[in-house]
Structure formats: C-alpha cells, structure tokens
Amino acid sequence: MAVIDCETEAALDTTRDRYGRTVHAGAAAAARAGRDKAAVEAYVTHLAPHAETLLDAARLALDRLPPARHLAGWRAVLDGLAASAAVIRHALDHSAGPGSPAERAQHASLWPHLTAWADHGSIASDLVDQRDGRHIDSLTGEEQHRWTERALAAQGRGELDLIESWYAADGHPITLAYLVENDDSTVIALRGDPGIPGWQVIGHFPHEYEASKALPAPVPPGVLRPDVSRFSRPPSAPELSLQDLIRDVVEGHSAGDASNALLGAVQRGYTCGPTVRLQELLETSAQFASALETAQGRQVGARLSALGRQIEFLTREVEEAAEDLGATVAVLPPHRTPVLRARPRPAVDTTPLTPPPRASTAARHH
C-alpha cells in the first residue's frame, strides 16, 4: 500500500500547478482510479486468504496479555479491521463488471477499508508475534539496586547515553542505554522514565543484539491523533513558498510589491503563509512532545509552545511592518538601473573589435 500510495502521489503531482492546485482533473481522477484498483488487487492477493485467521489469532493473543491501558483500544482496532474485512469480502463477492464505471465506484468505496488495514493491520500481526512470551530474567534485589546506583551515578556525570526506547505489552516503557565507566561501556535496560526518579535497571548485556533477544518485544507505538491516515490525507491548501515571496521582492519596483510579499508570508486562513505554517508546526510538535508523557518530553513541549508564541508575536510585527512599508507609496529610484545580462553581439559582416595589447612579461615583472 505504501508503494501504491507513493506512485499515486507522483502521478497526482503532474496534475497540479506550482501552488498545489489540481489543473488536470481528468488525469487526477484516472490516477486515483488506478490506485483504488491496485489496492484491491493487492488485498486479494496478499491478505484476503488470511485476514480472518490473523484476526482470530490476534484476539487470542490479546486475551493472554497482562492488563494495560491500551488493550481496549487494540480490541476496538481488531473489531474495526474485522468490519472492514467483511465489507471488502462482500464487495468482492458482488463485484461489478471489469472496467465499468460501477467497478470504479466500488473500488473507490473500498479505499477507506483498505487503508484501515494498511494503517493498522500491523497491530494484529504484532499481537500474534507477542505470543513468543519473551521476558527478561529478573535481577536479584541486590543486583538491581547496585546496577541502578551505578546508572544513576553515570547519569549524574553525563555518561548515561540513551539508545532506544519502546513499550512492552504490559504498558511499561523500556529504554536501552550505554552505561559508560572508565572509558568502558555496557548496554543496560531501564524500566520507567529516565527523566524522573524511580526508574530501575532490569538487565545488562554485552551488546544490543543480546538485549533485543532477552527483553520483551516492542508493541506498536501510539499515534498523536487517532483519526489521521497517511493514505487518506485531505488535499493540501495552495501556498506560496518563501522562495517565491523573496523573488517577488527582488523583481518588484514599488513598496507595494515588497509589502504584498511580506503580507503573503504572514497571511492567515486557508491559504496561510509560511510564517503561520511554521507556528502551526511548532504547536503541533509541542503537542507531540507532551504526548510522549515523559519528563523530558513535557519540558521540550513547553519550549516549543513558547517558541510558537514568539512566532505569533513575530507574525504581528511583520504584518505591521508590511503595512507601514506599503503606506510609503514609494518606488525604487531610477538611478538603480538594471544591467543587461545578454550583451548585444556584433553583426556578422563587421570587423570584431581589436583587443587591447597585453602587457609584456617584463612590464608585469617591473
């Protein structure tokens, strides 16, 4: 599905103008129809024979997992995948004539169900993989205390280098880190948030591969917004790039030209400018950092929120400056004359100009 989506986006790009607006509607519709058909064929070939078996195995694995906050959400995902599989199966059993408008409409109606599997089918397959029951051999209380004290000391020295983090099936975060002592490093595993007191070392290993074999397998990470899909993105709003706005200023003649370019950068609404988009990026990233639910994530989220407020202040300042510039009602003075980039060439029947004599070597040395 990712390959199909990328190929479709490449085809749709050829149907848009420089601002992202669709200018070849027929070609765009044909590209989407090809996408829908390819997605149905991929589902029929690779998933249809196994969908029900996969869901049954995933539900059995889910029932054996320890209680955790995410289990109810996963069960809802499995129910949604089962409903989509039923809709697809019914449509395939009553398929329209090949190549007909009815078939294209049928394929288009199946696209949301196919994307549901593309987005969330990995949760079902991961649940089946969780049946391997991997767990780490617990350290004794004394060993755990000793290794945790060593890791805390290294963290205080700035010598606890975090490598990777994931969530186990029980909902607890696990983090791999290098514990550096006297120019020697050991891979250790931590349970808990390394940014706040209370985390513990649950294992030490000679290298990362051994750690990955011994530790609980990672479960699929969460999402920032539950209703977002990379396969069903809304059409992008047309927008000017900063390069285009800079070019408008360079090629302008009046204060109004530069003022309009500045106002385009801070324009709000559907076709908002790059500065407003930057503020939106900072605010969304702040939400993401806070959603990590870690101490450091909350700190970074607060920093990004503060930066977003600064961009908002900057946007207002640019708006005022742009309006003041436009109010000058001025043009560039005529002494700023252009320079021709293409020099006129002599006529074919004229004698070329004689170049000036080159200075002799002796003269240059002198």
Tab-separated table of C-alpha atoms in Angstrom:
chain	number	residue	atom	x	y	z
A	1	MET	CA	0.000	0.000	0.000
A	2	ALA	CA	2.884	2.384	0.716
A	3	VAL	CA	4.309	1.735	-2.751
A	4	ILE	CA	0.902	2.205	-4.372
A	5	ASP	CA	0.393	5.441	-2.449
A	6	CYS	CA	3.810	6.848	-3.427
A	7	GLU	CA	3.256	6.013	-7.100
A	8	THR	CA	-0.161	7.660	-6.990
A	9	GLU	CA	1.176	10.809	-5.355
A	10	ALA	CA	3.862	11.030	-8.051
A	11	ALA	CA	1.159	10.782	-10.719
A	12	LEU	CA	-1.041	13.366	-8.961
A	13	ASP	CA	1.876	15.800	-8.737
A	14	THR	CA	1.867	16.006	-12.530
A	15	THR	CA	-1.763	17.145	-12.453
A	16	ARG	CA	-1.151	20.142	-10.156
A	17	ASP	CA	0.235	23.600	-10.701
A	18	ARG	CA	3.112	25.127	-8.763
A	19	TYR	CA	0.771	26.034	-5.886
A	20	GLY	CA	-0.670	22.536	-5.481
A	21	ARG	CA	-3.967	23.218	-7.233
A	22	THR	CA	-5.361	20.459	-9.469
A	23	VAL	CA	-5.437	21.698	-13.058
A	24	HIS	CA	-5.932	18.364	-14.853
A	25	ALA	CA	-8.992	16.886	-13.161
A	26	GLY	CA	-9.386	14.009	-15.606
A	27	ALA	CA	-5.821	12.793	-15.157
A	28	ALA	CA	-6.163	13.100	-11.379
A	29	ALA	CA	-9.348	11.010	-11.394
A	30	ALA	CA	-7.631	8.381	-13.550
A	31	ALA	CA	-4.685	8.231	-11.140
A	32	ARG	CA	-6.994	7.677	-8.178
A	33	ALA	CA	-8.965	5.033	-10.036
A	34	GLY	CA	-5.719	3.195	-10.796
A	35	ARG	CA	-4.747	3.464	-7.142
A	36	ASP	CA	-8.054	2.006	-5.958
A	37	LYS	CA	-7.825	-0.905	-8.392
A	38	ALA	CA	-4.204	-1.691	-7.462
A	39	ALA	CA	-5.098	-1.625	-3.749
A	40	VAL	CA	-7.968	-4.076	-4.227
A	41	GLU	CA	-5.747	-6.424	-6.227
A	42	ALA	CA	-3.025	-6.265	-3.565
A	43	TYR	CA	-5.546	-7.084	-0.827
A	44	VAL	CA	-6.976	-10.004	-2.791
A	45	THR	CA	-3.514	-11.416	-3.477
A	46	HIS	CA	-1.783	-10.954	-0.129
A	47	LEU	CA	-4.339	-10.575	2.653
A	48	ALA	CA	-7.816	-11.808	1.760
A	49	PRO	CA	-6.989	-15.532	2.277
A	50	HIS	CA	-5.512	-14.843	5.724
A	51	ALA	CA	-7.455	-11.917	7.215
A	52	GLU	CA	-9.881	-13.912	9.355
A	53	THR	CA	-7.189	-16.302	10.601
A	54	LEU	CA	-4.949	-13.385	11.514
A	55	LEU	CA	-7.710	-11.616	13.442
A	56	ASP	CA	-8.656	-14.778	15.351
A	57	ALA	CA	-5.034	-15.365	16.359
A	58	ALA	CA	-4.642	-11.706	17.363
A	59	ARG	CA	-7.730	-11.859	19.614
A	60	LEU	CA	-6.421	-14.987	21.334
A	61	ALA	CA	-3.070	-13.305	21.919
A	62	LEU	CA	-4.789	-10.184	23.228
A	63	ASP	CA	-6.707	-12.211	25.797
A	64	ARG	CA	-3.431	-13.570	27.197
A	65	LEU	CA	-1.734	-10.196	27.657
A	66	PRO	CA	-1.461	-8.607	31.115
A	67	PRO	CA	-3.901	-5.759	31.849
A	68	ALA	CA	-2.834	-2.428	30.336
A	69	ARG	CA	-4.387	0.894	29.261
A	70	HIS	CA	-4.016	0.203	25.559
A	71	LEU	CA	-5.767	-3.179	25.390
A	72	ALA	CA	-9.270	-1.720	24.986
A	73	GLY	CA	-8.050	0.431	22.085
A	74	TRP	CA	-6.398	-2.543	20.420
A	75	ARG	CA	-9.585	-4.586	20.776
A	76	ALA	CA	-11.508	-1.769	19.071
A	77	VAL	CA	-8.925	-1.755	16.272
A	78	LEU	CA	-9.367	-5.504	15.737
A	79	ASP	CA	-13.140	-5.069	15.629
A	80	GLY	CA	-12.745	-2.286	13.061
A	81	LEU	CA	-10.428	-4.414	10.921
A	82	ALA	CA	-12.926	-7.268	11.051
A	83	ALA	CA	-15.728	-4.940	9.923
A	84	SER	CA	-13.602	-3.632	7.046
A	85	ALA	CA	-12.680	-7.169	6.013
A	86	ALA	CA	-16.368	-8.076	5.921
A	87	VAL	CA	-17.196	-5.062	3.737
A	88	ILE	CA	-14.366	-5.892	1.333
A	89	ARG	CA	-15.358	-9.566	1.192
A	90	HIS	CA	-18.988	-8.683	0.419
A	91	ALA	CA	-17.923	-6.292	-2.348
A	92	LEU	CA	-15.619	-8.885	-3.902
A	93	ASP	CA	-18.418	-11.445	-3.839
A	94	HIS	CA	-20.650	-8.985	-5.734
A	95	SER	CA	-18.085	-7.301	-7.945
A	96	ALA	CA	-19.195	-5.190	-10.889
A	97	GLY	CA	-18.154	-5.710	-14.492
A	98	PRO	CA	-14.418	-5.309	-15.107
A	99	GLY	CA	-13.510	-1.814	-16.276
A	100	SER	CA	-17.040	-0.473	-15.845
A	101	PRO	CA	-17.915	2.794	-14.069
A	102	ALA	CA	-19.678	0.673	-11.429
A	103	GLU	CA	-16.436	-1.196	-10.714
A	104	ARG	CA	-14.508	2.064	-10.358
A	105	ALA	CA	-17.141	3.350	-7.927
A	106	GLN	CA	-16.993	0.083	-5.997
A	107	HIS	CA	-13.193	0.237	-5.745
A	108	ALA	CA	-13.369	3.856	-4.603
A	109	SER	CA	-15.846	2.920	-1.855
A	110	LEU	CA	-13.433	0.208	-0.627
A	111	TRP	CA	-10.455	2.574	-0.349
A	112	PRO	CA	-11.174	3.614	3.291
A	113	HIS	CA	-11.420	-0.049	4.332
A	114	LEU	CA	-8.211	-0.950	2.521
A	115	THR	CA	-6.384	1.947	4.143
A	116	ALA	CA	-7.651	0.800	7.556
A	117	TRP	CA	-5.732	-2.433	7.036
A	118	ALA	CA	-2.716	-0.601	5.684
A	119	ASP	CA	-2.627	1.732	8.694
A	120	HIS	CA	-3.479	-0.693	11.493
A	121	GLY	CA	-3.021	-4.253	10.252
A	122	SER	CA	0.418	-4.253	11.887
A	123	ILE	CA	-1.281	-4.200	15.294
A	124	ALA	CA	-2.940	-7.544	14.534
A	125	SER	CA	0.270	-9.143	13.259
A	126	ASP	CA	2.261	-7.745	16.190
A	127	LEU	CA	-0.210	-9.213	18.666
A	128	VAL	CA	0.375	-12.642	17.140
A	129	ASP	CA	4.131	-12.129	17.487
A	130	GLN	CA	3.660	-11.280	21.173
A	131	ARG	CA	2.816	-14.926	21.812
A	132	ASP	CA	6.524	-15.746	21.982
A	133	GLY	CA	6.413	-14.653	25.633
A	134	ARG	CA	9.877	-13.143	25.728
A	135	HIS	CA	10.827	-11.881	29.158
A	136	ILE	CA	13.995	-10.920	30.895
A	137	ASP	CA	15.390	-12.987	33.745
A	138	SER	CA	14.897	-10.762	36.767
A	139	LEU	CA	17.914	-9.470	38.607
A	140	THR	CA	18.055	-10.129	42.310
A	141	GLY	CA	17.086	-7.233	44.527
A	142	GLU	CA	20.712	-6.577	45.467
A	143	GLU	CA	21.921	-6.745	41.860
A	144	GLN	CA	19.152	-4.441	40.669
A	145	HIS	CA	19.936	-1.922	43.388
A	146	ARG	CA	23.676	-1.999	42.607
A	147	TRP	CA	23.219	-1.568	38.845
A	148	THR	CA	20.637	1.174	39.318
A	149	GLU	CA	23.029	3.080	41.610
A	150	ARG	CA	25.800	2.775	39.011
A	151	ALA	CA	23.458	4.013	36.275
A	152	LEU	CA	22.295	6.951	38.411
A	153	ALA	CA	25.897	7.918	39.051
A	154	ALA	CA	26.669	7.739	35.341
A	155	GLN	CA	23.602	9.864	34.588
A	156	GLY	CA	24.857	12.474	37.029
A	157	ARG	CA	28.221	12.518	35.222
A	158	GLY	CA	26.513	12.782	31.835
A	159	GLU	CA	27.716	9.306	30.871
A	160	LEU	CA	24.395	7.501	30.512
A	161	ASP	CA	23.739	7.574	26.766
A	162	LEU	CA	20.191	6.602	25.796
A	163	ILE	CA	19.956	4.409	22.671
A	164	GLU	CA	16.383	3.331	22.062
A	165	SER	CA	13.025	3.244	23.814
A	166	TRP	CA	9.833	1.240	23.373
A	167	TYR	CA	6.784	-0.011	25.254
A	168	ALA	CA	6.331	-3.602	26.326
A	169	ALA	CA	2.974	-5.369	26.135
A	170	ASP	CA	2.267	-4.571	29.799
A	171	GLY	CA	2.409	-0.841	29.038
A	172	HIS	CA	5.731	-0.137	30.761
A	173	PRO	CA	8.439	1.777	28.874
A	174	ILE	CA	11.823	0.120	28.380
A	175	THR	CA	14.922	2.077	27.415
A	176	LEU	CA	18.303	0.822	26.272
A	177	ALA	CA	21.334	2.879	27.255
A	178	TYR	CA	25.117	2.775	27.293
A	179	LEU	CA	26.496	2.878	30.831
A	180	VAL	CA	29.956	4.439	30.475
A	181	GLU	CA	32.506	3.830	33.214
A	182	ASN	CA	36.252	4.425	32.885
A	183	ASP	CA	36.098	4.519	29.070
A	184	ASP	CA	34.224	1.208	29.064
A	185	SER	CA	30.534	0.894	28.155
A	186	THR	CA	27.863	-1.671	28.984
A	187	VAL	CA	24.416	-1.960	27.454
A	188	ILE	CA	21.777	-1.761	30.162
A	189	ALA	CA	17.969	-1.812	30.086
A	190	LEU	CA	15.886	0.584	32.161
A	191	ARG	CA	12.256	0.306	33.174
A	192	GLY	CA	10.493	3.619	33.727
A	193	ASP	CA	11.075	7.215	32.665
A	194	PRO	CA	14.806	8.035	32.716
A	195	GLY	CA	13.913	11.705	33.192
A	196	ILE	CA	12.390	11.349	36.673
A	197	PRO	CA	13.418	9.448	39.814
A	198	GLY	CA	12.092	5.933	40.235
A	199	TRP	CA	13.438	4.118	37.175
A	200	GLN	CA	15.348	0.879	37.624
A	201	VAL	CA	17.883	-1.185	35.739
A	202	ILE	CA	16.320	-4.513	34.744
A	203	GLY	CA	19.222	-6.057	32.849
A	204	HIS	CA	22.732	-5.654	31.454
A	205	PHE	CA	24.092	-7.149	28.251
A	206	PRO	CA	27.343	-7.358	26.284
A	207	HIS	CA	25.740	-5.705	23.230
A	208	GLU	CA	22.423	-4.556	21.792
A	209	TYR	CA	21.679	-7.783	19.912
A	210	GLU	CA	21.707	-9.799	23.123
A	211	ALA	CA	19.459	-7.203	24.718
A	212	SER	CA	16.930	-7.424	21.883
A	213	LYS	CA	16.748	-11.217	22.295
A	214	ALA	CA	16.230	-11.104	26.057
A	215	LEU	CA	13.940	-8.103	26.506
A	216	PRO	CA	10.169	-8.011	25.879
A	217	ALA	CA	9.332	-7.293	22.264
A	218	PRO	CA	8.145	-3.763	21.438
A	219	VAL	CA	4.478	-3.202	20.761
A	220	PRO	CA	3.260	-0.786	18.055
A	221	PRO	CA	3.682	2.823	19.193
A	222	GLY	CA	0.718	5.110	19.525
A	223	VAL	CA	-0.451	7.973	17.311
A	224	LEU	CA	-0.777	11.684	18.015
A	225	ARG	CA	-4.255	11.945	16.503
A	226	PRO	CA	-6.385	8.797	16.221
A	227	ASP	CA	-8.265	9.808	13.064
A	228	VAL	CA	-5.269	10.568	10.815
A	229	SER	CA	-4.160	8.309	7.957
A	230	ARG	CA	-1.246	8.785	5.585
A	231	PHE	CA	-3.364	7.134	2.876
A	232	SER	CA	-6.349	9.488	3.189
A	233	ARG	CA	-4.831	12.910	3.614
A	234	PRO	CA	-7.003	15.923	2.828
A	235	PRO	CA	-5.898	17.940	-0.207
A	236	SER	CA	-3.122	20.361	0.657
A	237	ALA	CA	-4.047	24.020	0.614
A	238	PRO	CA	-2.305	26.094	-2.085
A	239	GLU	CA	0.530	28.112	-0.625
A	240	LEU	CA	3.404	30.307	-1.715
A	241	SER	CA	6.912	29.285	-0.842
A	242	LEU	CA	9.365	31.659	0.767
A	243	GLN	CA	11.488	31.453	-2.372
A	244	ASP	CA	8.586	32.756	-4.441
A	245	LEU	CA	7.983	35.594	-1.996
A	246	ILE	CA	11.670	36.559	-1.982
A	247	ARG	CA	11.624	36.527	-5.780
A	248	ASP	CA	8.605	38.851	-5.761
A	249	VAL	CA	10.559	41.329	-3.657
A	250	VAL	CA	13.693	41.111	-5.810
A	251	GLU	CA	11.696	41.572	-9.014
A	252	GLY	CA	9.454	44.291	-7.580
A	253	HIS	CA	9.631	48.022	-8.278
A	254	SER	CA	7.340	49.610	-5.707
A	255	ALA	CA	6.966	49.455	-1.939
A	256	GLY	CA	3.623	47.759	-2.556
A	257	ASP	CA	5.368	44.814	-4.218
A	258	ALA	CA	7.534	44.167	-1.149
A	259	SER	CA	4.611	44.839	1.185
A	260	ASN	CA	2.423	42.270	-0.585
A	261	ALA	CA	5.198	39.658	-0.365
A	262	LEU	CA	5.560	40.224	3.368
A	263	LEU	CA	1.817	40.044	3.887
A	264	GLY	CA	1.774	36.810	1.896
A	265	ALA	CA	4.252	35.307	4.362
A	266	VAL	CA	2.003	36.087	7.340
A	267	GLN	CA	-1.364	35.556	5.675
A	268	ARG	CA	-3.834	33.551	7.771
A	269	GLY	CA	-6.731	31.317	6.853
A	270	TYR	CA	-6.998	28.535	4.293
A	271	THR	CA	-4.072	29.724	2.160
A	272	CYS	CA	-1.927	30.821	5.066
A	273	GLY	CA	1.670	31.893	4.622
A	274	PRO	CA	4.929	30.158	5.597
A	275	THR	CA	5.284	32.027	8.890
A	276	VAL	CA	1.847	30.900	10.031
A	277	ARG	CA	2.660	27.353	8.899
A	278	LEU	CA	5.833	27.483	10.983
A	279	GLN	CA	3.803	28.438	14.041
A	280	GLU	CA	1.411	25.564	13.346
A	281	LEU	CA	4.389	23.191	13.060
A	282	LEU	CA	5.761	24.341	16.416
A	283	GLU	CA	2.394	23.988	18.130
A	284	THR	CA	1.818	20.512	16.682
A	285	SER	CA	5.329	19.436	17.657
A	286	ALA	CA	4.689	20.739	21.167
A	287	GLN	CA	1.583	18.554	21.360
A	288	PHE	CA	3.637	15.589	20.156
A	289	ALA	CA	6.389	16.158	22.712
A	290	SER	CA	3.859	16.428	25.537
A	291	ALA	CA	2.023	13.314	24.313
A	292	LEU	CA	5.216	11.292	24.867
A	293	GLU	CA	4.301	11.500	28.580
A	294	THR	CA	7.928	11.717	29.669
A	295	ALA	CA	9.562	14.381	31.812
A	296	GLN	CA	11.881	15.490	29.029
A	297	GLY	CA	9.045	15.422	26.511
A	298	ARG	CA	6.993	17.773	28.670
A	299	GLN	CA	9.958	20.132	29.010
A	300	VAL	CA	10.560	20.197	25.255
A	301	GLY	CA	6.835	20.647	24.669
A	302	ALA	CA	6.843	23.725	26.893
A	303	ARG	CA	9.834	25.127	24.972
A	304	LEU	CA	8.123	24.570	21.631
A	305	SER	CA	4.929	26.200	22.888
A	306	ALA	CA	6.955	29.231	23.959
A	307	LEU	CA	8.599	29.365	20.532
A	308	GLY	CA	5.156	29.214	18.925
A	309	ARG	CA	4.095	32.254	20.944
A	310	GLN	CA	7.230	34.075	19.808
A	311	ILE	CA	6.397	33.275	16.185
A	312	GLU	CA	2.897	34.652	16.781
A	313	PHE	CA	4.440	37.887	18.092
A	314	LEU	CA	6.829	37.987	15.120
A	315	THR	CA	3.920	37.459	12.724
A	316	ARG	CA	2.098	40.502	14.116
A	317	GLU	CA	5.288	42.572	13.871
A	318	VAL	CA	5.783	41.557	10.234
A	319	GLU	CA	2.169	42.441	9.454
A	320	GLU	CA	2.602	45.921	10.905
A	321	ALA	CA	5.932	46.453	9.140
A	322	ALA	CA	4.428	45.296	5.822
A	323	GLU	CA	1.501	47.686	6.170
A	324	ASP	CA	3.860	50.540	7.037
A	325	LEU	CA	6.021	49.725	4.030
A	326	GLY	CA	3.014	49.707	1.735
A	327	ALA	CA	1.859	53.042	3.165
A	328	THR	CA	5.062	54.729	1.977
A	329	VAL	CA	3.681	54.631	-1.599
A	330	ALA	CA	7.262	54.776	-2.884
A	331	VAL	CA	9.104	53.306	-5.834
A	332	LEU	CA	12.766	52.484	-6.346
A	333	PRO	CA	14.740	55.491	-7.650
A	334	PRO	CA	15.668	55.469	-11.342
A	335	HIS	CA	19.399	55.564	-10.704
A	336	ARG	CA	19.130	51.900	-9.673
A	337	THR	CA	19.365	50.962	-13.313
A	338	PRO	CA	19.337	47.366	-14.492
A	339	VAL	CA	22.348	45.678	-16.027
A	340	LEU	CA	21.803	43.743	-19.224
A	341	ARG	CA	22.722	40.126	-18.778
A	342	ALA	CA	22.894	39.454	-22.524
A	343	ARG	CA	25.318	41.803	-24.331
A	344	PRO	CA	24.474	42.612	-27.974
A	345	ARG	CA	26.693	40.609	-30.357
A	346	PRO	CA	28.388	42.326	-33.333
A	347	ALA	CA	26.853	41.833	-36.775
A	348	VAL	CA	28.221	39.004	-38.884
A	349	ASP	CA	29.754	41.318	-41.536
A	350	THR	CA	31.501	43.656	-39.119
A	351	THR	CA	35.097	43.506	-38.054
A	352	PRO	CA	35.452	42.444	-34.412
A	353	LEU	CA	36.965	44.965	-32.050
A	354	THR	CA	40.718	44.727	-31.582
A	355	PRO	CA	41.508	43.701	-28.021
A	356	PRO	CA	43.869	45.968	-26.062
A	357	PRO	CA	47.557	44.979	-26.226
A	358	ARG	CA	48.667	42.623	-23.489
A	359	ALA	CA	51.343	43.890	-21.148
A	360	SER	CA	54.746	42.324	-21.663
A	361	THR	CA	56.235	39.938	-19.185
A	362	ALA	CA	58.929	42.435	-18.333
A	363	ALA	CA	56.372	45.135	-17.691
A	364	ARG	CA	54.398	42.835	-15.419
A	365	HIS	CA	57.551	41.931	-13.517
A	366	HIS	CA	58.512	45.601	-13.284
